[in-house]
Protein backbone atom coordinates (compact mmCIF):
# COMPACT_ATOMS: atom_id res chain seq x y z
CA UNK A 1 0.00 0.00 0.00
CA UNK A 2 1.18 3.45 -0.76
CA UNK A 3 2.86 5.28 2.29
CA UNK A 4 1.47 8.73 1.17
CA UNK A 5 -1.46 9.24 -0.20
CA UNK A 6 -1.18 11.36 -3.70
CA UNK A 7 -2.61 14.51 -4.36
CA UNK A 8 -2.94 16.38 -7.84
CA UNK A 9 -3.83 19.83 -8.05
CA UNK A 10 -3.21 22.41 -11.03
CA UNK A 11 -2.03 25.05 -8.60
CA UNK A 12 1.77 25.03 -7.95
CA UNK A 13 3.11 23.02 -4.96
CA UNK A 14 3.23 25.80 -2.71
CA UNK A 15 -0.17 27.28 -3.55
CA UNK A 16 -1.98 24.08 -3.46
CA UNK A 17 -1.29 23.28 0.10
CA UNK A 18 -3.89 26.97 0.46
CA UNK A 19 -6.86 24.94 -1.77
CA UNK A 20 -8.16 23.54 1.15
CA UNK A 21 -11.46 23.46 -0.44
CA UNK A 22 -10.20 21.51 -3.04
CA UNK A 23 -11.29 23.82 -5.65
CA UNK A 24 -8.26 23.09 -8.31
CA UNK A 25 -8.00 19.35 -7.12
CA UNK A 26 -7.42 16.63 -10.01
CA UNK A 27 -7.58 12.91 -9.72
CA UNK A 28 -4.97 10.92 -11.30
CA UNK A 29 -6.82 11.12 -14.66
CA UNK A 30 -7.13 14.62 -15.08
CA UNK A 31 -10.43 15.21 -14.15
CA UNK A 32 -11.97 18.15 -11.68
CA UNK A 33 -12.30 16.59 -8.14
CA UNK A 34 -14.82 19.13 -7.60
CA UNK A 35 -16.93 17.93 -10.96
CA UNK A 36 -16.71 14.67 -9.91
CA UNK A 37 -18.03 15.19 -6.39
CA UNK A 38 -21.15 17.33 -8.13
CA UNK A 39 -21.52 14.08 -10.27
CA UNK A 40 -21.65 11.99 -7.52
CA UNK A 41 -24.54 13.92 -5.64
CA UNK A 42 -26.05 14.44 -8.93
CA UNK A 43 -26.55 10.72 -9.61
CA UNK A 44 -26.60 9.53 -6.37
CA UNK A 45 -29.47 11.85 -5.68
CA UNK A 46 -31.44 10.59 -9.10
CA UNK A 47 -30.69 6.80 -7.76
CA UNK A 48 -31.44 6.83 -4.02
CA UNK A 49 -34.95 6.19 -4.70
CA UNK A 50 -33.50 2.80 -6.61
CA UNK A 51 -32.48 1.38 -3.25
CA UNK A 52 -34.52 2.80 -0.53
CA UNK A 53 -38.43 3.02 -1.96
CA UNK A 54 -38.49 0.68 -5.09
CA UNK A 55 -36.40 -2.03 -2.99
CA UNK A 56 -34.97 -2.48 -0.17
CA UNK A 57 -31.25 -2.17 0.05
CA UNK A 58 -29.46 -4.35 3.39
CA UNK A 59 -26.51 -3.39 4.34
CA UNK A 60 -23.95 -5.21 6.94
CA UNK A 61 -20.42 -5.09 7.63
CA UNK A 62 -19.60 -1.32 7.20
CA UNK A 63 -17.75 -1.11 10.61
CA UNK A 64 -14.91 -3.07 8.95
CA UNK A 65 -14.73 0.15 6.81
CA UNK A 66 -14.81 3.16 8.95
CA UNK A 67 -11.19 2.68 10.45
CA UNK A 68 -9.77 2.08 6.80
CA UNK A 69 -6.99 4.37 5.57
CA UNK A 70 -8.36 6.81 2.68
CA UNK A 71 -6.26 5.84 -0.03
CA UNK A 72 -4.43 1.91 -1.07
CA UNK A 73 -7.79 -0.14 -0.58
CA UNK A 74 -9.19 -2.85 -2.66
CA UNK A 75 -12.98 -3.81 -2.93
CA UNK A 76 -12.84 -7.48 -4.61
CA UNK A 77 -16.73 -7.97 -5.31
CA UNK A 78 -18.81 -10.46 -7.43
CA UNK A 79 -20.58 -8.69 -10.19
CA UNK A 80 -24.64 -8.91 -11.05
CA UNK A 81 -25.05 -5.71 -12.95
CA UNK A 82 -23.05 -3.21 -14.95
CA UNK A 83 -23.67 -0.44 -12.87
CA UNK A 84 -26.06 -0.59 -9.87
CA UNK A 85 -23.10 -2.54 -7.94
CA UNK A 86 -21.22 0.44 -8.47
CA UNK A 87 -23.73 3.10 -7.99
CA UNK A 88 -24.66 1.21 -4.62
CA UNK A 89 -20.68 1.25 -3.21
CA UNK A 90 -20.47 4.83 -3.62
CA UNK A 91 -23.62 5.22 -1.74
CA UNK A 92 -22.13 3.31 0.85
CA UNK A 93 -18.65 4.57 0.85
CA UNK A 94 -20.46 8.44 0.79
CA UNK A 95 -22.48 7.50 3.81
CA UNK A 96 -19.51 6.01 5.42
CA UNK A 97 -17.76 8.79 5.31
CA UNK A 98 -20.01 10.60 6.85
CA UNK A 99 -20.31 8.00 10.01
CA UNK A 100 -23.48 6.00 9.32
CA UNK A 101 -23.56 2.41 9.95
CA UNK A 102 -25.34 -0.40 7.89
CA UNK A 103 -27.46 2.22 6.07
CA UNK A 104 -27.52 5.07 3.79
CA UNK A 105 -30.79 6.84 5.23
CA UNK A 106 -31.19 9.84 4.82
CA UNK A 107 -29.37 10.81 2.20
CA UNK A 108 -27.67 13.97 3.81
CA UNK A 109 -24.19 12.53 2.84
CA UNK A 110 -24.69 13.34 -0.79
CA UNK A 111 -23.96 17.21 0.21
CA UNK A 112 -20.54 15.95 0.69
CA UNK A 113 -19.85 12.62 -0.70
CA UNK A 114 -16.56 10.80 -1.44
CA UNK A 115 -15.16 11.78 -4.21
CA UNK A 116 -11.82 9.50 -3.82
CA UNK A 117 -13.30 6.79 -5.09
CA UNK A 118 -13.20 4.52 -8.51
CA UNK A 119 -14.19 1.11 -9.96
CA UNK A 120 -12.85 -0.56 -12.88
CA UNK A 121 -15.18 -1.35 -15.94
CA UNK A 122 -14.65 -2.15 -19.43
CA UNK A 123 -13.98 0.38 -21.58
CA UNK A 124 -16.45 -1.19 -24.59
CA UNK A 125 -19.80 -1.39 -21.41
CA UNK A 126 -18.73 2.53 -20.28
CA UNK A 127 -19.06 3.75 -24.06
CA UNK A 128 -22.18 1.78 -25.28
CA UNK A 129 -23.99 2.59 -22.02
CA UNK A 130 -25.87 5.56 -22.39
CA UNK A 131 -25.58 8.88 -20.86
CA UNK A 132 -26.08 8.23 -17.71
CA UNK A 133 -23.16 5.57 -17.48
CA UNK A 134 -20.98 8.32 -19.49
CA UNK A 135 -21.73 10.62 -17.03
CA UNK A 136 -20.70 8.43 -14.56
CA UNK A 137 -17.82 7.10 -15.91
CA UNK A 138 -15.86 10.89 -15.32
CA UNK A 139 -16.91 10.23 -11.09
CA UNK A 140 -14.61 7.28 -11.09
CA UNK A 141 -14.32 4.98 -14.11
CA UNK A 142 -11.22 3.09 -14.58
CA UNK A 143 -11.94 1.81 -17.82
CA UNK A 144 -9.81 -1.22 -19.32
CA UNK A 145 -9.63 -2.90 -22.13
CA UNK A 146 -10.42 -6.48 -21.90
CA UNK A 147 -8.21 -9.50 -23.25
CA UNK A 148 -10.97 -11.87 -23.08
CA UNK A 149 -14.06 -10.54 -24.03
CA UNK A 150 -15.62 -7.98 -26.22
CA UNK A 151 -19.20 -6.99 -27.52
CA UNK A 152 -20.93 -10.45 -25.63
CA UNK A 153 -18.03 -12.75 -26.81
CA UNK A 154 -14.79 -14.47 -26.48
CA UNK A 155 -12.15 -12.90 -27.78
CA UNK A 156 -8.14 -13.66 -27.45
CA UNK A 157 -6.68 -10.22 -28.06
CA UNK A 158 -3.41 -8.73 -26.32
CA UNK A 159 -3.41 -8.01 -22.53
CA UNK A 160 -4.59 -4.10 -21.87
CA UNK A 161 -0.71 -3.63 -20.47
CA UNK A 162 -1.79 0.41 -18.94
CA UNK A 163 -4.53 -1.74 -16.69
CA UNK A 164 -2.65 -2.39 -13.53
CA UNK A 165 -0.95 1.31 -14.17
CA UNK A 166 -4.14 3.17 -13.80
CA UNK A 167 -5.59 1.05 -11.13
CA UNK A 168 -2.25 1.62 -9.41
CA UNK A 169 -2.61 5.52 -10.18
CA UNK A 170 -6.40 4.56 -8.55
CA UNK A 171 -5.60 3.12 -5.50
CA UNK A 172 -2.34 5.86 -4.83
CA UNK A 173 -5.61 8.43 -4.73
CA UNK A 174 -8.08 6.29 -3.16
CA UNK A 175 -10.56 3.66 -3.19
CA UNK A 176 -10.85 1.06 -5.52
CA UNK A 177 -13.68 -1.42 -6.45
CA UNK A 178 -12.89 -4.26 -8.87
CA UNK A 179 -15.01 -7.25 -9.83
CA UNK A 180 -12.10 -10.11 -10.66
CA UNK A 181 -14.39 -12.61 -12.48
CA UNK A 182 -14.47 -9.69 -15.33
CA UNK A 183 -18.39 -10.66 -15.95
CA UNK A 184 -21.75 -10.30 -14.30
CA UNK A 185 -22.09 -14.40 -14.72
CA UNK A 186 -22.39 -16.02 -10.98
CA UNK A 187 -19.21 -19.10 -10.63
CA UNK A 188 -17.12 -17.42 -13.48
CA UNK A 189 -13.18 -18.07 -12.25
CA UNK A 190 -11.68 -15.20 -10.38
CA UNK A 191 -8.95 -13.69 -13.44
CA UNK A 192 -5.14 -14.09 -12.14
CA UNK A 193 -4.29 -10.17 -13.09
CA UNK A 194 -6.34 -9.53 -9.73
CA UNK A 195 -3.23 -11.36 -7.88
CA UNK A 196 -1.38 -10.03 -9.85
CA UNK A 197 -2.36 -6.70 -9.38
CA UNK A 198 -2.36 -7.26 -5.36
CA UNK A 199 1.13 -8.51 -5.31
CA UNK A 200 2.71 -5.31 -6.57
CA UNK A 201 0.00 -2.91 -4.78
CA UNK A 202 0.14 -4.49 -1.96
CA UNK A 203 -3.53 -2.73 -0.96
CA UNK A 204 -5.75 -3.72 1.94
CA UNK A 205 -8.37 -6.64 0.06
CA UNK A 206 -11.88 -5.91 1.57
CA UNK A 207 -14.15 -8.97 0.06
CA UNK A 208 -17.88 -7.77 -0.63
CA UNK A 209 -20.55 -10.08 -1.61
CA UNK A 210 -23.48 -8.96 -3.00
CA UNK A 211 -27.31 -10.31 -3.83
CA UNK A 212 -30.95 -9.59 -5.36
CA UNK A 213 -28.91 -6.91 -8.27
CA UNK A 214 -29.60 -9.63 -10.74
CA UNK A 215 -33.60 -9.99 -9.73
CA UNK A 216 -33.95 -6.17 -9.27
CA UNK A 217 -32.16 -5.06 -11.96
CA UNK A 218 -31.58 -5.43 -15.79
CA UNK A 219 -28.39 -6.81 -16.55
CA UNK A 220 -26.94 -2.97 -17.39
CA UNK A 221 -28.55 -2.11 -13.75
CA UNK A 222 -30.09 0.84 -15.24
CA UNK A 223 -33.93 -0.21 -15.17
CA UNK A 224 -36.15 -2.09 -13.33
CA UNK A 225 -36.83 -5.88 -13.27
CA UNK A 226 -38.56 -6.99 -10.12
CA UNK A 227 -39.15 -4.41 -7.69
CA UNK A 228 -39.85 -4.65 -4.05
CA UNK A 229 -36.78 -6.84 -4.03
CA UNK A 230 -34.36 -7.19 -0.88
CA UNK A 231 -30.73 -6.37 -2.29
CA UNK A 232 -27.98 -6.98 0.26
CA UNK A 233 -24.33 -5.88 0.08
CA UNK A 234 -22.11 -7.11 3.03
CA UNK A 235 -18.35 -6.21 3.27
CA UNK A 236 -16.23 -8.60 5.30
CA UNK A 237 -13.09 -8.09 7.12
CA UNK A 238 -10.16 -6.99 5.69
CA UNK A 239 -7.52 -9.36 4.22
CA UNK A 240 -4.24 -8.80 3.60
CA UNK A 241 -1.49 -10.95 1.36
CA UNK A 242 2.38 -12.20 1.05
CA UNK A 243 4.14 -11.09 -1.48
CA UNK A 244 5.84 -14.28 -1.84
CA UNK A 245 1.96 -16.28 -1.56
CA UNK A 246 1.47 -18.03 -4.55
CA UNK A 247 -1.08 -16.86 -7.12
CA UNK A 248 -3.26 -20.02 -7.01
CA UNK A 249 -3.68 -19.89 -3.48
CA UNK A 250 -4.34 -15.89 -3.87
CA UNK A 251 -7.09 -16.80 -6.44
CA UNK A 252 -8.54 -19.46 -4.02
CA UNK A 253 -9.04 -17.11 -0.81
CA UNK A 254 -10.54 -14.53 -2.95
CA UNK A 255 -12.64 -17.12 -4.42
CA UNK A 256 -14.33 -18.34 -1.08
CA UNK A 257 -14.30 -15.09 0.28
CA UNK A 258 -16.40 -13.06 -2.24
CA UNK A 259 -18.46 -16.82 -2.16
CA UNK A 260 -17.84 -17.31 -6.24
CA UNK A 261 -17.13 -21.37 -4.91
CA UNK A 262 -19.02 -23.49 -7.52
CA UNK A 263 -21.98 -25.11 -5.75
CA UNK A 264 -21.13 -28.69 -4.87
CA UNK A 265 -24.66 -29.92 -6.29
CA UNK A 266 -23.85 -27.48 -9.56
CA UNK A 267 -20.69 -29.31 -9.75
CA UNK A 268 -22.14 -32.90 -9.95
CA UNK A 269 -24.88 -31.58 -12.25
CA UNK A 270 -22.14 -29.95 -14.41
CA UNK A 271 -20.11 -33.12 -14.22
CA UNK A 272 -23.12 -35.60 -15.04
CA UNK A 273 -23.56 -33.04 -18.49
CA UNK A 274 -20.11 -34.21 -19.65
CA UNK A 275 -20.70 -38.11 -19.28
């Protein structure tokens, strides 16, 4: 994990340290800290409604987060939709910051939400999603290219080698979210750059497993499906990693702790298919 935290600003050094608003703050990227934190209220005020009066949003865990540093962690999650799993963490983390506990009622924290925060997507689903996941991409995209799949299919195409870079540049600045199965599809093997990418980081791991996205939600997480629908999100404690731990093992802990383990009965079922 990063000893310092970094800070961009285009003020000079010795000016900046007087912008304690923040006013001519930049995050790694280049983009306006204090555009991104209007962003962030903007759209999390148009979504609280999602998770509060069309369903029911259940939140537990969050005390493992409010003694976190502010900068070097990792949020390994499984995936449901494109972007209500996102748009629900930053709820969270906003509300978090602010002190609450297991909830994000009422929605005061949005006068002030976190704005050090980011999640990686790929750079195909953050330009084919509309305007509202354009939008949303400048509060905290890091977008990727990915080496596996593109457009609904499998691809083989060279490894996106600026990836762990900006995710790097992410987690010097903040919080990062990252979903290491790289799809929305429940069981799908946990991707070996996430090991990787913890071995030269070094960043606290915070597991989060989340449910009821994929019933509530369509599979972009933009409209409705089923409403009335519990959705829970539950972080679990922090874990942290040897550099020296081999990647297998790495992939296997993450694996049971985000609960991606294949079903034992799936597995037979699965097995039975190939006879």
């Amino acid at each position: 994990m990063p000893s310092e935290k970094s800070t961009y600003s285009a003020l000079p050094r010795w000016l900046a340290r007087l912008d304690f608003l923040g006013i001519f703050e930049k995050d790694p990227f280049g983009n306006w800290m204090i555009v991104k934190r209007f962003l962030i209220m903007l759209i999390g005020w148009f979504t609280y409604y999602r998770f509060t009066a069309v369903n029911k949003i259940r939140i537990r865990g969050t005390e493992h987060l409010h003694n976190l540093p502010d900068h070097g962690v990792l949020f390994l999650s499984n995936h449901q939709t494109y972007f209500a799993d996102v748009i629900a963490f930053y709820h969270i983390f906003c509300a978090v910051k602010w002190g609450y506990k297991d909830t994000i009622s009422p929605p005061f924290y949005l006068f002030s939400p976190r704005a050090r925060s980011y999640y990686v997507a790929a750079s195909e689903t953050m330009k084919e999603g509309g305007i509202l996941p354009r939008l949303f991409s400048m509060g905290g995209a890091i977008t990727v290219d990915r080496s596996w799949r593109a457009k609904g299919e499998n691809v083989q195409r060279g490894l996106d080698n600026s990836a762990q870079d900006k995710i790097g540049m992410g987690l010097g600045h903040g919080w990062v979210v990252s979903f290491p199965q790289g799809t929305t599809k429940p069981y799908a093997p946990i991707r070996k750059g996430t090991a990787y990418l913890i071995k030269e980081h070094q960043p606290v791991v915070v597991p989060v497993v989340i449910n009821g996205f994929r019933r509530a939600f369509d599979k972009k997480g933009l409209r409705f499906k089923k409403r009335n629908t519990t959705i829970t999100v539950e972080f679990k404690p922090p874990m942290y990693f040897s550099p020296d731990e081999d990647v297998d093992s790495m992939i296997a802990r993450v694996t049971a702790a985000i609960e991606q383990e294949v079903p034992k009965e799936k597995l037979t079922w699965l097995r039975e298919g190939e006879e």
